[in-house]
XYZ file of C-alpha atoms in Angstrom:
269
model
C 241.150 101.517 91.687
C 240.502 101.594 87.858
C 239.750 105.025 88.086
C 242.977 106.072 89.740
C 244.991 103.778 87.231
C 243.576 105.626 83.755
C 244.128 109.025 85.328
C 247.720 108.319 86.058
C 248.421 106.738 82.653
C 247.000 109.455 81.211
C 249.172 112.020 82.975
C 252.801 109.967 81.766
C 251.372 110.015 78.537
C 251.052 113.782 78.374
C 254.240 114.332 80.064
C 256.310 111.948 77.839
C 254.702 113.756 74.649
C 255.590 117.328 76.159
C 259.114 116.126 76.344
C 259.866 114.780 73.212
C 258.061 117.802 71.624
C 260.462 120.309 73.409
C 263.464 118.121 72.572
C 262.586 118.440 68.801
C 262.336 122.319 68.619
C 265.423 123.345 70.403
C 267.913 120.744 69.381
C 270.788 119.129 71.624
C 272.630 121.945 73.837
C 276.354 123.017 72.591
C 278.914 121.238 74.813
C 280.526 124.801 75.651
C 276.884 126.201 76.272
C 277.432 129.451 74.614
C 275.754 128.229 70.324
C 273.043 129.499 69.494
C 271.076 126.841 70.772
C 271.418 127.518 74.463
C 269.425 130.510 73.349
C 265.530 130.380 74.138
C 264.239 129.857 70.766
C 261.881 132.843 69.915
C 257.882 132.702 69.818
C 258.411 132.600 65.941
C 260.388 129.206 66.166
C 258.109 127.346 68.510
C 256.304 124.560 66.471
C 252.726 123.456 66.460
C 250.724 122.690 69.262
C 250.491 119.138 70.697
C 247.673 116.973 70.629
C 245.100 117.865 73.750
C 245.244 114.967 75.958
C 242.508 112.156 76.923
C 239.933 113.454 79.196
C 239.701 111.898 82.668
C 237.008 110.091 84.221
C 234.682 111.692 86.425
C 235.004 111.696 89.743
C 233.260 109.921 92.189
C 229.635 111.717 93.747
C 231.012 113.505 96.747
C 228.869 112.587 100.272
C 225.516 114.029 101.161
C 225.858 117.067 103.614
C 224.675 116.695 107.595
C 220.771 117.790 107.621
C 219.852 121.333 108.769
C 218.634 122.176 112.292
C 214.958 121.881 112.427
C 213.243 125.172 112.961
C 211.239 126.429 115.843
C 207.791 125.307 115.752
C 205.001 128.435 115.396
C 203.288 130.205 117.967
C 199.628 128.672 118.350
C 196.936 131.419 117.879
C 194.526 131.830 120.851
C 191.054 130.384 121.122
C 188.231 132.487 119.653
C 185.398 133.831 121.983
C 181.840 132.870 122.079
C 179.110 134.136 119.762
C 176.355 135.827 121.548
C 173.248 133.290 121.936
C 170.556 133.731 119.194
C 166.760 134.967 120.998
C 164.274 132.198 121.882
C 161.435 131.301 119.499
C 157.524 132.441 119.678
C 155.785 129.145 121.225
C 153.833 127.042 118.518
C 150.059 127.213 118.411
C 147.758 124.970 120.613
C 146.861 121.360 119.779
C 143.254 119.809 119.135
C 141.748 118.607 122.272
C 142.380 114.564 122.791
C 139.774 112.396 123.817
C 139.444 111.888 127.225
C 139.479 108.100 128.838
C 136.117 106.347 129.962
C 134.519 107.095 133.289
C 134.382 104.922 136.085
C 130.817 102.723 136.016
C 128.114 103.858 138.250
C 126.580 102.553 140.996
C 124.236 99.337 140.424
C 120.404 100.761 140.718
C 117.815 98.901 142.791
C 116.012 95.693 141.690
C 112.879 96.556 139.955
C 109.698 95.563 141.843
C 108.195 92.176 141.404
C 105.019 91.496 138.960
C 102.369 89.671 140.347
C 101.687 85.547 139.982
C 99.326 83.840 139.208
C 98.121 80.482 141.189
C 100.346 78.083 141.198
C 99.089 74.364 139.588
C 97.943 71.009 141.084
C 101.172 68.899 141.273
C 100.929 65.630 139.670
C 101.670 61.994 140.831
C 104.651 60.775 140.454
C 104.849 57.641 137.632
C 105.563 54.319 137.621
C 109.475 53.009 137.430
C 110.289 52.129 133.963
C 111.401 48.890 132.321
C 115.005 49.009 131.316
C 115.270 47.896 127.460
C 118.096 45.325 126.325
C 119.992 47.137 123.763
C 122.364 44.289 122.627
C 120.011 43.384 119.845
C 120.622 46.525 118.203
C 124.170 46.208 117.980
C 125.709 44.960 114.567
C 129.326 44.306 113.567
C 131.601 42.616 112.290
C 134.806 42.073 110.898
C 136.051 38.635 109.413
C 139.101 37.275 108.089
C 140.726 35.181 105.627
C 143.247 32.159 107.012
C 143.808 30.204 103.780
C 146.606 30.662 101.218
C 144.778 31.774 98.274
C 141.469 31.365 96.469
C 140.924 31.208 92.487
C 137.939 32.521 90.862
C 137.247 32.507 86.888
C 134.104 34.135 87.613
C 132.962 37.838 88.166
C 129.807 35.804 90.637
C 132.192 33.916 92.310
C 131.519 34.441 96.304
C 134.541 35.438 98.572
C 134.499 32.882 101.581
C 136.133 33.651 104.917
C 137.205 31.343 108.005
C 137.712 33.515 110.883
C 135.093 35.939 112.361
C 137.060 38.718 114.793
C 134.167 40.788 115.538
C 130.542 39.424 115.432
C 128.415 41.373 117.758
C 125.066 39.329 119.020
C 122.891 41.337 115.997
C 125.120 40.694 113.442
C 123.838 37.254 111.302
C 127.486 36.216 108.614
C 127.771 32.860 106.854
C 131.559 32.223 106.814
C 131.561 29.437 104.205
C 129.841 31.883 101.568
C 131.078 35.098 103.158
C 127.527 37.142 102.973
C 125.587 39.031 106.075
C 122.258 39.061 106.343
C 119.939 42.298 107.944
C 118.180 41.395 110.748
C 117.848 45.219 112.339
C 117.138 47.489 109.309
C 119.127 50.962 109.385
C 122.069 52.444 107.797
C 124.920 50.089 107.568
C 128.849 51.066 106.372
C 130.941 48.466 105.377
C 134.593 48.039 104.059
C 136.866 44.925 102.860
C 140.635 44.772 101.752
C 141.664 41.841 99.693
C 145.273 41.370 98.480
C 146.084 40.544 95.000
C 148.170 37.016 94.584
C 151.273 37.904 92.490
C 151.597 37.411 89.558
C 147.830 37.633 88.720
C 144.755 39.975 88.132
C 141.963 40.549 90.588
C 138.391 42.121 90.856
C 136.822 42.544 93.821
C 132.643 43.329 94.281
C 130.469 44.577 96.973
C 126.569 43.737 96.563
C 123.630 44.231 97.743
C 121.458 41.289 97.485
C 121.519 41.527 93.288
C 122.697 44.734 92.589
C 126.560 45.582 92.624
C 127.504 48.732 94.659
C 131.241 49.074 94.639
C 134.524 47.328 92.958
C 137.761 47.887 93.053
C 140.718 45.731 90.695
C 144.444 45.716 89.683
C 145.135 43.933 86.772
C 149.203 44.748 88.149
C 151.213 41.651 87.712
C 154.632 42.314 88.716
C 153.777 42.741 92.490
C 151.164 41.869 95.995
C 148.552 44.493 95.983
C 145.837 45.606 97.923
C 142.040 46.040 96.692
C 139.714 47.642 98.854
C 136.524 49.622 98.653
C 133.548 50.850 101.020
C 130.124 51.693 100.906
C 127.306 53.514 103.411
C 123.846 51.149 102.860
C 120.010 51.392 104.218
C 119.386 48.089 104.360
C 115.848 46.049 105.749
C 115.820 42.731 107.055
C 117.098 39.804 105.020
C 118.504 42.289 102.840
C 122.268 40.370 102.164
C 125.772 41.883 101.872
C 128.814 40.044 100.075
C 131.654 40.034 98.307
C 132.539 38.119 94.379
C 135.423 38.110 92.873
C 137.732 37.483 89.845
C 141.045 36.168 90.008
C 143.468 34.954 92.356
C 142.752 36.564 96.326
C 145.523 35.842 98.579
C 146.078 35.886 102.569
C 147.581 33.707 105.064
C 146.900 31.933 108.547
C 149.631 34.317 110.532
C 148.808 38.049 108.563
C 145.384 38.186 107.180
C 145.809 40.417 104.356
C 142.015 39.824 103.040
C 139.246 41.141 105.310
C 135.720 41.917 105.327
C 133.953 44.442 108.119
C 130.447 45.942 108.723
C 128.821 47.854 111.190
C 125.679 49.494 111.872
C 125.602 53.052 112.685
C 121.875 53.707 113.898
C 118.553 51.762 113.554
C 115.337 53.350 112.145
């Protein structure tokens, strides 16, 4: 709409310039029309060329033209033929020969012939019934317990008693009040104990043999219960004793008896 409206106001503009510019150069027209100004004024007389006008606008971009016919597809070229086939090759050379599998086993031969003997001997009598032994005397064991609170010792000597005896086998000879076994059967012997620390105090624990100390175990850990055990494998001979010392504060109780003492023979000489 713009468009339109410049190129029209151009065009009036042009045509109102043309007319005043014509209206200069050959005057107003005699009333009787034959002056000499309803004579065509000469090339010589015309005056000076007007002013070119403004250019237009350019035009809009005209519409796209309709798409072409699409063209006939090309003819599709034929299949090719076959090669000829090429000649078969020479056969490879033989292989080693492979080990054959086992044969079958053979017949079992004949038994071979018998050796001679010699006489045979005098059979002898037949013995008397033995006596059957009572074994009960050579079995030791024990195990015993301890069923009171706690027990104080400022002494490394100090003897660990017990109360309770779980396991004592008809062989086995232990004083509960001092806590020591005595060999009646000599042989090798094992033994073990387990003695809990009372909290908050020290304990050492000792395993002898009659005067000689064979194995201790301590924990000098305040701040909790503790266990202390130890073991040892013995020879022992009769009235050779067994026992426990220790040092400190040992605790257990009537309902879980956390100290305990055990021993046991494993064989006789």
């Amino acid at each position: 709409m713009h468009l339109r409206f410049a190129i029209t106001l151009s065009f009036v503009i042009l045509l109102c310039t043309s007319i005043e510019l014509r209206a200069t150069i050959t005057g107003p027209a005699p009333a009787d029309g034959d002056g000499p100004g309803s004579q065509v004024c000469p090339m010589c007389c015309q005056g000076p060329a007007g002013t070119p006008g403004i250019p237009g606008l350019p035009g809009n971009q005209g519409q796209f033209g309709h798409a072409g016919a699409k063209g006939d597809s090309g003819v599709k070229g034929q299949k090719g033929e076959l090669g000829p086939i090429g000649a078969v090759g020479n056969p490879g050379p033989k292989g080693n020969d492979g080990m054959g599998l086992p044969g079958k086993v053979g017949p079992r031969g004949p038994p071979g012939l018998v050796g001679g003997t010699g006489e045979a001997g005098v059979k002898g009598q037949k013995g008397e019934p033995g006596q059957n032994s009572d074994n009960s005397a050579n079995r030791v064991a024990f195990t015993v317990t301890r069923t009171s609170p706690s027990d104080i010792s400022t002494s490394h000597n100090t003897r660990l008693p017990f109360q309770h005896a779980w396991t004592l086998l008809q062989g086995a000879n232990f004083d509960l009040p001092t806590g020591t076994f005595t060999c009646s059967l000599p042989g090798t012997y094992v033994f073990k104990f387990s003695v809990c620390k009372y909290y908050p105090s020290s304990l050492y624990v000792h395993l002898w043999k009659n005067d000689d100390r064979v194995v201790s175990g301590f924990s000098t850990d305040s701040a909790t219960y503790e266990q202390v055990s130890g073991s040892a494998l013995l020879v022992l001979q009769p009235r050779d004793s067994v026992y426990l010392t220790m040092y400190g504060k040992a605790y257990s109780e009537s309902t879980y008896h956390y100290t305990s003492f055990s021993g046991l023979l494993l064989y006789a000489e």
